[in-house]
């Protein structure tokens, strides 16, 4: 047993009177559903709340509405034990919960780079109107600095003051594809609260995580801080990760002009422990529902605060990231010996297989996915695009309906003049280039993630182009 990870605050009796705080997760998307299920698994009584009745129905029937390894089993197990329930009713949430975690989306605003906080606002106000006793509202959604104070003001405005409802903040760092482990075994917990009561309840709401760590002889570092810092941690972490990816992709651009090989460069850099090799793989760049919108929201907020210059570099990070998409299009034109018109390469009629639609492997999330964006760009350039992804087909079809979809990798590649590997799923990394070569119309491949064994593909007769690597 290891020592406690944080000075353990004295326990308080949760407002519901139960020994352990009862938890609600408001918003049961990738973040909230994963939390609800994992915290039930940790022993808490949990209620997942969403305005999307279809999603709630699926969850209640034991079906996770998205792909996340390991989550289905835990959902069914905890529904069966009665620890976990789902509802669309804020009345039920208010009656049940001691600690209410805000897990709703904070997408980019349609009108600019800032975060759209309307879901947070609606969720807090809906909960506030139904509360009849003291409770703790904890923000988990990724938000611009200053949001927690604003949520406090919403609570002051919409909750009867004598209830003494409080607000705390605890940003979330889970990664899709690893979410179950990230929630049960986080590499750190960041908390911000203003009173001993809130601090105690927040500690009790995380005790399951600390207890599991103790059993496994691990430590979970806790950083207790103020509201502003807790909010900034999340944006700063994503800004750093995005910068690291765009740094190596900028090196890829230089390699492309100078004949260097970015994969060797990145290996050499990564051996330096001060740099490290994670998030240092050159390729098609970052996407998903977090990094792109978070670096934009961070810049927008810094601008509002008069610190815009400090984050100007994030604009470049974004531009480097977007340029990688165009690079794939240019490589496609070169490989297929197509001309460039005023609107870019003309790929009219070219049959192109796109392998990958999700923003990374082991998820079905196609939000701001570079792979799907490139599929769309290829189609706009005139190509006949056939997409295959192991998990993201349903979401991809909805997001990009005007391309074709294949049932298998082999179907996608059959008759293609060009294959673009744009998400590094194991199925594509381990694909047999000989078998694919037999069904393709021409053996041209673009490795958009530097994930293929170039030698094996060349030996099978393929002409291969990769981002940041010399032409071979
Ligand atoms: N997905 C991730 O990997 C991840 C990781 C860390 C942080 N985050 C942050 O977590 C937040 C949620 O992200 P997500 O990926 O889960 O989004 P999501 O779009 O998958 O889920 C959001 C959910 O909130 C629901 N919702 C909207 N308004 C609601 C309301 N008033 N009451 C209840 N539910 C409501 C939606 O129906 C949806 O199911 C975002 O701020 C995101 O930046 C996400």
Coordinates of C-alpha atoms and ligand atoms in Angstrom, one line a residue:
X1 CA 0.0 0.0 0.0
X2 CA 1.3 3.4 -0.9
X3 CA 0.8 6.5 1.1
X4 CA -2.2 8.8 0.4
X5 CA -1.8 10.8 -2.8
X6 CA -3.2 14.0 -1.4
X7 CA -3.7 15.3 2.1
X8 CA -6.9 13.4 2.7
X9 CA -9.6 16.0 3.7
X10 CA -12.0 15.0 6.5
X11 CA -15.0 13.1 5.0
X12 CA -18.3 14.9 4.9
X13 CA -21.8 13.4 4.7
X14 CA -23.0 13.8 1.1
X15 CA -26.2 15.8 0.9
X16 CA -28.2 12.7 -0.1
X17 CA -27.3 11.1 3.2
X18 CA -25.6 8.1 1.5
X19 CA -22.1 7.1 2.6
X20 CA -20.5 7.6 -0.8
X21 CA -21.4 10.6 -2.9
X22 CA -23.9 9.7 -5.7
X23 CA -22.6 10.9 -9.0
X24 CA -24.3 12.3 -12.1
X25 CA -22.6 12.8 -15.4
X26 CA -24.4 15.5 -17.5
X27 CA -23.8 14.7 -21.1
X28 CA -23.1 11.0 -22.0
X29 CA -20.9 11.4 -25.1
X30 CA -17.3 10.0 -25.3
X31 CA -16.4 11.7 -22.0
X32 CA -19.5 11.5 -19.9
X33 CA -20.6 7.9 -20.8
X34 CA -17.1 6.6 -20.3
X35 CA -16.9 8.3 -16.9
X36 CA -20.4 7.2 -15.8
X37 CA -19.6 3.6 -16.7
X38 CA -16.1 3.5 -15.2
X39 CA -17.2 5.3 -12.0
X40 CA -19.9 2.7 -11.5
X41 CA -17.3 0.1 -12.0
X42 CA -15.3 1.8 -9.2
X43 CA -18.3 1.3 -6.9
X44 CA -20.2 4.6 -7.1
X45 CA -23.9 4.9 -7.7
X46 CA -24.1 6.7 -11.0
X47 CA -26.7 8.4 -13.1
X48 CA -25.8 9.3 -16.7
X49 CA -27.9 12.2 -18.1
X50 CA -28.3 13.4 -21.7
X51 CA -30.8 15.4 -23.8
X52 CA -30.4 12.8 -26.6
X53 CA -33.1 10.3 -25.9
X54 CA -31.8 7.8 -28.5
X55 CA -28.4 7.8 -26.8
X56 CA -29.9 7.3 -23.4
X57 CA -32.1 4.5 -24.6
X58 CA -29.1 2.7 -26.2
X59 CA -27.0 3.1 -23.0
X60 CA -29.8 1.9 -20.9
X61 CA -30.1 -1.2 -23.1
X62 CA -26.4 -2.0 -22.7
X63 CA -25.2 -0.6 -26.0
X64 CA -22.3 2.0 -26.0
X65 CA -23.3 4.4 -28.8
X66 CA -19.6 4.8 -29.9
X67 CA -16.6 2.6 -30.2
X68 CA -14.3 2.5 -27.2
X69 CA -12.4 -0.7 -26.4
X70 CA -13.5 -2.4 -23.2
X71 CA -16.5 -0.2 -22.5
X72 CA -19.4 -2.4 -23.6
X73 CA -18.6 -5.2 -21.0
X74 CA -18.3 -2.6 -18.2
X75 CA -21.6 -1.0 -19.2
X76 CA -23.6 -4.3 -19.2
X77 CA -22.0 -5.4 -16.0
X78 CA -22.8 -2.2 -14.1
X79 CA -26.3 -1.9 -15.5
X80 CA -26.9 -5.4 -14.3
X81 CA -25.6 -4.6 -10.8
X82 CA -27.9 -1.6 -10.5
X83 CA -25.0 0.8 -9.9
X84 CA -25.6 2.5 -13.2
X85 CA -28.6 4.1 -14.7
X86 CA -29.3 6.6 -17.5
X87 CA -32.0 9.3 -17.9
X88 CA -33.0 12.3 -19.9
X89 CA -34.6 13.9 -16.7
X90 CA -32.9 16.7 -15.0
X91 CA -35.4 16.3 -12.2
X92 CA -34.2 12.8 -11.6
X93 CA -30.6 14.0 -11.8
X94 CA -31.2 16.7 -9.2
X95 CA -33.0 14.4 -6.9
X96 CA -30.3 11.7 -7.1
X97 CA -26.9 13.4 -7.2
X98 CA -24.5 14.8 -4.7
X99 CA -21.8 15.6 -7.2
X100 CA -22.8 16.6 -10.8
X101 CA -20.1 16.5 -13.4
X102 CA -20.6 18.7 -16.5
X103 CA -19.5 16.6 -19.5
X104 CA -21.4 18.3 -22.3
X105 CA -19.7 19.3 -25.6
X106 CA -17.8 22.6 -26.1
X107 CA -17.4 22.7 -29.8
X108 CA -15.9 25.5 -31.9
X109 CA -18.4 28.3 -32.4
X110 CA -19.9 28.5 -35.9
X111 CA -19.1 32.2 -36.0
X112 CA -15.4 32.1 -35.0
X113 CA -12.6 30.4 -33.2
X114 CA -14.0 30.6 -29.7
X115 CA -15.7 27.8 -27.8
X116 CA -19.5 27.5 -27.9
X117 CA -20.5 27.4 -24.3
X118 CA -24.2 27.2 -24.9
X119 CA -24.4 23.5 -23.9
X120 CA -22.7 24.2 -20.6
X121 CA -25.1 27.1 -20.0
X122 CA -28.2 25.0 -20.7
X123 CA -27.0 22.1 -18.7
X124 CA -26.2 24.2 -15.6
X125 CA -29.4 26.2 -15.8
X126 CA -31.5 23.0 -16.3
X127 CA -29.9 21.4 -13.3
X128 CA -30.0 24.5 -11.2
X129 CA -33.8 24.9 -11.7
X130 CA -34.4 21.4 -10.3
X131 CA -32.0 21.4 -7.3
X132 CA -33.7 21.3 -3.9
X133 CA -30.7 20.6 -1.7
X134 CA -27.0 21.3 -1.5
X135 CA -24.9 19.8 -4.2
X136 CA -21.5 20.2 -5.9
X137 CA -21.3 21.0 -9.6
X138 CA -18.0 20.0 -11.1
X139 CA -16.9 21.1 -14.6
X140 CA -15.1 18.5 -16.7
X141 CA -15.7 19.8 -20.2
X142 CA -12.8 21.6 -21.7
X143 CA -13.6 25.3 -21.4
X144 CA -11.9 28.7 -21.9
X145 CA -10.4 30.2 -18.7
X146 CA -13.0 32.2 -16.8
X147 CA -15.8 29.7 -17.4
X148 CA -15.9 28.2 -13.9
X149 CA -16.4 31.7 -12.4
X150 CA -19.3 32.2 -15.0
X151 CA -20.8 28.9 -14.0
X152 CA -20.7 30.1 -10.4
X153 CA -22.6 33.2 -11.4
X154 CA -25.2 31.1 -13.3
X155 CA -25.7 29.0 -10.1
X156 CA -26.0 32.1 -8.0
X157 CA -28.6 33.4 -10.4
X158 CA -30.7 30.2 -10.8
X159 CA -30.4 28.4 -7.5
X160 CA -31.9 29.4 -4.2
X161 CA -28.9 30.8 -2.2
X162 CA -30.0 28.9 1.0
X163 CA -29.2 25.6 -0.7
X164 CA -25.5 26.4 -0.7
X165 CA -24.8 24.8 -4.1
X166 CA -21.1 25.0 -4.9
X167 CA -19.0 24.8 -8.1
X168 CA -15.6 23.1 -8.6
X169 CA -13.5 22.3 -11.6
X170 CA -11.6 19.2 -12.7
X171 CA -10.4 19.1 -16.3
X172 CA -10.2 15.8 -18.1
X173 CA -7.4 14.3 -20.1
X174 CA -8.7 11.0 -21.3
X175 CA -7.7 9.8 -24.8
X176 CA -10.2 8.1 -27.0
X177 CA -9.0 4.5 -27.7
X178 CA -7.5 4.3 -24.1
X179 CA -10.4 6.0 -22.3
X180 CA -11.3 3.2 -19.9
X181 CA -7.8 3.0 -18.5
X182 CA -7.3 6.7 -18.6
X183 CA -10.4 7.2 -16.4
X184 CA -9.7 4.4 -14.0
X185 CA -5.9 5.0 -13.9
X186 CA -5.4 8.6 -14.7
X187 CA -1.8 9.9 -14.9
X188 CA -2.9 12.9 -12.8
X189 CA -6.0 14.5 -11.3
X190 CA -6.4 18.3 -11.4
X191 CA -8.9 19.8 -9.0
X192 CA -10.0 23.3 -8.1
X193 CA -12.4 24.1 -5.4
X194 CA -13.1 27.0 -3.1
X195 CA -14.2 25.5 0.3
X196 CA -13.2 22.6 2.6
X197 CA -16.6 21.1 1.9
X198 CA -16.2 21.1 -1.8
X199 CA -12.7 19.8 -1.5
X200 CA -13.8 16.9 0.7
X201 CA -16.7 16.0 -1.5
X202 CA -14.4 16.2 -4.6
X203 CA -11.9 13.9 -2.9
X204 CA -14.6 11.4 -1.9
X205 CA -15.9 11.5 -5.5
X206 CA -12.4 10.4 -6.7
X207 CA -11.6 8.1 -3.8
X208 CA -12.4 5.0 -6.0
X209 CA -9.6 6.0 -8.3
X210 CA -7.2 6.4 -5.4
X211 CA -8.3 3.1 -3.8
X212 CA -7.7 1.3 -7.1
X213 CA -4.2 2.9 -7.4
X214 CA -3.4 1.8 -3.8
X215 CA -4.4 -1.8 -4.6
X216 CA -2.2 -1.7 -7.7
X217 CA 0.6 0.0 -5.8
X218 CA 0.5 3.1 -8.0
X219 CA 0.3 6.7 -7.2
X220 CA -2.1 9.2 -8.8
X221 CA -0.6 12.7 -8.5
X222 CA -3.1 15.3 -7.6
X223 CA -2.7 19.0 -8.5
X224 CA -5.0 21.1 -6.4
X225 CA -5.2 24.6 -7.7
X226 CA -7.5 27.6 -8.5
X227 CA -10.2 27.8 -11.1
X228 CA -8.2 29.7 -13.7
X229 CA -5.2 27.4 -13.5
X230 CA -7.4 24.2 -13.7
X231 CA -9.0 25.5 -16.8
X232 CA -5.7 26.6 -18.4
X233 CA -4.1 23.2 -17.7
X234 CA -6.3 21.5 -20.3
X235 CA -5.8 24.1 -23.0
X236 CA -2.1 24.3 -22.3
X237 CA -1.8 20.5 -22.5
X238 CA -3.5 20.3 -25.8
X239 CA -1.6 23.3 -27.1
X240 CA 1.6 21.6 -26.2
X241 CA 0.6 18.3 -27.9
X242 CA -0.6 20.0 -31.0
X243 CA 2.7 22.0 -31.1
X244 CA 4.8 18.9 -30.8
X245 CA 2.9 17.2 -33.7
X246 CA 3.1 20.3 -35.9
X247 CA 6.8 20.7 -35.0
X248 CA 7.7 17.3 -36.5
X249 CA 5.4 18.0 -39.4
X250 CA 7.2 21.3 -40.1
X251 CA 10.4 19.2 -40.1
X252 CA 8.7 16.9 -42.6
X253 CA 8.2 19.9 -44.9
X254 CA 11.8 20.8 -44.7
X255 CA 12.8 17.2 -45.3
X256 CA 10.6 17.1 -48.4
X257 CA 12.5 20.1 -49.8
X258 CA 16.0 18.9 -48.8
X259 CA 15.9 15.2 -49.3
X260 CA 15.9 14.3 -45.6
X261 CA 13.9 11.5 -44.0
X262 CA 11.7 12.8 -41.2
X263 CA 11.2 9.3 -39.7
X264 CA 14.9 8.9 -39.1
X265 CA 15.0 12.5 -37.9
X266 CA 12.2 11.9 -35.4
X267 CA 13.8 8.7 -34.1
X268 CA 17.1 10.6 -33.5
X269 CA 15.3 13.5 -31.8
X270 CA 13.1 11.1 -29.7
X271 CA 16.1 9.4 -28.1
X272 CA 16.8 12.6 -26.3
X273 CA 14.9 12.2 -23.0
X274 CA 14.4 16.0 -22.9
X275 CA 12.4 15.6 -26.2
X276 CA 10.9 12.1 -26.0
X277 CA 9.4 10.2 -28.9
X278 CA 5.7 10.4 -28.2
X279 CA 3.6 12.7 -30.4
X280 CA 6.7 13.0 -32.6
X281 CA 5.5 10.9 -35.6
X282 CA 5.3 12.9 -38.8
X283 CA 2.2 12.3 -40.8
X284 CA -1.2 13.8 -41.7
X285 CA -1.4 15.7 -38.5
X286 CA -3.9 16.0 -35.7
X287 CA -7.7 16.1 -35.7
X288 CA -10.5 14.9 -33.5
X289 CA -12.9 16.8 -31.3
X290 CA -10.3 18.2 -29.0
X291 CA -6.9 19.5 -30.3
X292 CA -8.1 21.6 -33.3
X293 CA -11.0 23.3 -31.5
X294 CA -9.0 23.7 -28.3
X295 CA -6.0 25.5 -29.8
X296 CA -8.4 27.8 -31.5
X297 CA -10.5 28.5 -28.4
X298 CA -7.3 29.0 -26.5
X299 CA -6.2 31.7 -29.0
X300 CA -9.6 33.3 -29.0
X301 CA -9.7 33.6 -25.2
X302 CA -6.1 34.8 -25.0
X303 CA -7.0 37.5 -27.5
X304 CA -10.0 38.6 -25.4
X305 CA -7.7 38.7 -22.3
X306 CA -5.1 40.8 -24.1
X307 CA -2.6 38.0 -24.3
X308 CA -3.2 37.2 -27.9
X309 CA 0.5 37.6 -28.9
X310 CA 1.6 34.9 -26.4
X311 CA -0.3 32.3 -28.4
X312 CA 0.2 33.6 -31.9
X313 CA 2.4 30.5 -32.6
X314 CA -0.7 28.3 -32.3
X315 CA -1.9 29.9 -35.5
X316 CA 1.2 28.5 -37.2
X317 CA 0.6 25.2 -35.5
X318 CA -2.8 25.1 -37.0
X319 CA -1.6 26.1 -40.5
X320 CA 1.2 23.5 -40.5
X321 CA -1.4 20.9 -39.6
X322 CA -3.8 21.9 -42.4
X323 CA -1.0 22.0 -45.0
X324 CA -0.3 18.3 -44.5
X325 CA -3.7 17.6 -46.0
X326 CA -2.9 19.5 -49.2
X327 CA 0.4 17.7 -49.4
X328 CA -1.4 14.3 -49.8
X329 CA -3.5 15.8 -52.6
X330 CA -0.3 17.0 -54.4
X331 CA 1.4 13.6 -53.9
X332 CA -1.7 12.0 -55.4
X333 CA -1.5 14.2 -58.5
X334 CA 2.2 13.5 -58.9
X335 CA 1.8 9.8 -58.6
X336 CA -1.1 9.8 -61.1
X337 CA 0.8 12.3 -63.3
X338 CA -2.2 14.7 -63.2
X339 CA -2.0 18.4 -64.0
X340 CA -2.6 21.2 -61.6
X341 CA -5.3 23.7 -62.6
X342 CA -6.1 27.0 -61.0
X343 CA -8.1 25.2 -58.3
X344 CA -5.3 22.7 -57.6
X345 CA -4.7 19.2 -58.9
X346 CA -7.2 17.7 -61.3
X347 CA -7.9 14.1 -60.4
X348 CA -11.0 13.7 -62.6
X349 CA -12.0 10.1 -62.8
X350 CA -9.1 8.7 -60.8
X351 CA -10.1 5.7 -58.7
X352 CA -8.7 6.3 -55.2
X353 CA -9.0 4.0 -52.2
X354 CA -8.8 5.9 -48.9
X355 CA -8.0 3.6 -45.9
X356 CA -9.0 5.3 -42.7
X357 CA -11.7 7.8 -41.8
X358 CA -11.3 8.2 -38.1
X359 CA -8.9 10.8 -36.6
X360 CA -6.8 8.1 -35.1
X361 CA -7.1 4.3 -34.7
X362 CA -9.2 2.5 -32.1
X363 CA -12.1 5.0 -32.2
X364 CA -15.1 5.6 -34.4
X365 CA -14.7 9.4 -34.0
X366 CA -14.5 11.2 -37.3
X367 CA -14.9 14.7 -35.9
X368 CA -12.3 16.9 -37.7
X369 CA -10.6 13.8 -38.9
X370 CA -7.7 14.5 -41.3
X371 CA -8.4 11.3 -43.2
X372 CA -12.0 12.1 -43.9
X373 CA -11.0 15.7 -44.8
X374 CA -8.5 14.4 -47.4
X375 CA -11.1 12.0 -48.7
X376 CA -13.4 15.0 -49.3
X377 CA -10.6 17.0 -50.9
X378 CA -9.8 14.1 -53.3
X379 CA -13.5 13.9 -54.2
X380 CA -13.6 17.6 -54.8
X381 CA -10.6 17.3 -57.1
X382 CA -12.6 14.9 -59.2
X383 CA -11.5 11.5 -57.9
X384 CA -13.8 8.6 -57.4
X385 CA -13.1 7.9 -53.8
X386 CA -13.8 4.7 -51.9
X387 CA -13.3 4.8 -48.2
X388 CA -12.9 2.0 -45.8
X389 CA -12.4 2.2 -42.0
X390 CA -12.6 -0.6 -39.4
X391 CA -14.9 1.3 -37.0
X392 CA -15.7 4.7 -38.4
X393 CA -18.0 3.8 -41.4
X394 CA -21.3 4.9 -39.9
X395 CA -20.1 8.2 -38.7
X396 CA -18.1 8.8 -41.9
X397 CA -21.1 8.1 -44.1
X398 CA -23.0 10.8 -42.1
X399 CA -20.2 13.3 -42.2
X400 CA -19.1 12.8 -45.8
X401 CA -22.0 11.3 -47.8
X402 CA -20.8 12.1 -51.3
X403 CA -18.0 9.5 -51.5
X404 CA -18.3 5.7 -51.8
X405 CA -17.8 3.4 -48.9
X406 CA -16.4 -0.2 -49.2
X407 CA -17.2 -3.1 -46.9
X408 CA -13.6 -4.3 -46.5
X409 CA -10.1 -3.1 -47.1
X410 CA -9.9 -5.4 -50.1
X411 CA -13.1 -4.1 -51.6
X412 CA -11.8 -0.5 -51.3
X413 CA -8.5 -1.3 -53.0
X414 CA -9.9 -3.5 -55.8
X415 CA -9.5 -1.6 -59.1
X416 CA -8.0 1.5 -57.4
X417 CA -5.2 3.4 -59.2
X418 CA -4.0 4.8 -55.9
X419 CA -4.3 3.7 -52.3
X420 CA -4.0 6.4 -49.5
X421 CA -3.4 5.1 -46.0
X422 CA -4.6 8.0 -43.8
X423 CA -5.3 6.4 -40.4
X424 CA -2.8 4.0 -38.9
X425 CA -5.1 1.2 -38.0
X426 CA -3.3 -2.1 -37.3
X427 CA -5.3 -3.7 -40.1
X428 CA -3.6 -1.3 -42.6
X429 CA -0.2 -1.4 -41.0
X430 CA -0.2 -5.2 -41.2
X431 CA -1.9 -5.5 -44.6
X432 CA -0.3 -7.8 -47.2
X433 CA 1.0 -5.6 -50.0
X434 CA 1.2 -8.6 -52.3
X435 CA -2.5 -9.5 -51.9
X436 CA -3.5 -5.9 -52.3
X437 CA -1.3 -5.5 -55.3
X438 CA -3.1 -8.3 -57.0
X439 CA -6.5 -6.5 -56.9
X440 CA -5.4 -2.9 -57.4
X441 CA -5.5 -1.4 -60.9
X442 CA -2.1 0.2 -60.3
X443 CA 0.3 -0.1 -57.4
X444 CA 0.5 3.4 -56.1
X445 CA 0.3 4.1 -52.4
X446 CA 0.6 7.1 -50.2
X447 CA 1.5 6.4 -46.6
X448 CA -0.1 9.4 -44.9
X449 CA 1.0 8.2 -41.4
X450 CA 4.5 6.7 -42.1
X451 CA 3.1 3.5 -40.8
X452 CA 3.8 1.1 -43.6
X453 CA 6.9 -1.1 -44.1
X454 CA 8.1 0.8 -47.2
X455 CA 10.5 -2.0 -48.1
X456 CA 7.8 -4.7 -48.1
X457 CA 5.5 -2.5 -50.3
X458 CA 8.3 -1.7 -52.7
X459 CA 9.2 -5.4 -53.0
X460 CA 5.6 -6.1 -53.9
X461 CA 5.9 -3.7 -56.8
X462 CA 4.3 -0.6 -55.3
X463 CA 5.4 2.9 -55.9
X464 CA 5.2 4.5 -52.4
X465 CA 5.2 8.1 -51.3
X466 CA 5.2 9.1 -47.7
X467 CA 5.0 12.5 -45.9
X468 CA 8.4 13.9 -45.1
X469 CA 10.4 11.1 -46.8
X470 CA 12.5 11.1 -49.9
X471 CA 11.0 9.7 -53.1
X472 CA 12.2 6.2 -53.7
Ligands
LIG1 N1 -13.7 13.1 -26.3 C1 -12.5 13.2 -25.7 O1 -11.6 12.5 -25.9 C2 -12.4 14.3 -24.6 C3 -11.3 14.2 -23.7 C4 -11.1 15.2 -22.8 C5 -12.1 16.3 -22.7 N2 -13.1 16.3 -23.6 C6 -14.1 17.4 -23.5 O2 -15.2 16.9 -22.9 C7 -16.4 17.5 -23.4 C8 -17.3 16.6 -24.1 O3 -16.7 15.9 -25.1 P1 -17.3 14.6 -25.8 O4 -16.2 14.2 -26.8 O5 -17.8 13.7 -24.8 O6 -18.5 15.3 -26.6 P2 -19.8 14.5 -27.2 O7 -20.3 15.4 -28.3 O8 -19.4 13.1 -27.6 O9 -20.8 14.5 -26.0 C9 -21.5 15.6 -25.5 C10 -22.8 15.1 -25.1 O10 -23.5 16.1 -24.4 C11 -24.9 16.0 -24.7 N3 -25.6 17.2 -24.3 C12 -25.7 18.4 -25.0 N4 -26.4 19.3 -24.3 C13 -26.7 18.7 -23.1 C14 -27.5 19.1 -22.0 N5 -27.9 20.3 -21.9 N6 -27.6 18.2 -21.0 C15 -27.1 16.9 -21.1 N7 -26.4 16.5 -22.1 C16 -26.2 17.4 -23.1 C17 -24.9 15.6 -26.1 O11 -26.2 15.1 -26.5 C18 -23.8 14.6 -26.2 O12 -24.2 13.3 -26.0 C19 -15.8 18.6 -24.4 O13 -15.6 19.8 -23.7 C20 -14.5 18.0 -24.8 O14 -13.6 19.0 -25.2 C21 -13.3 15.3 -24.5

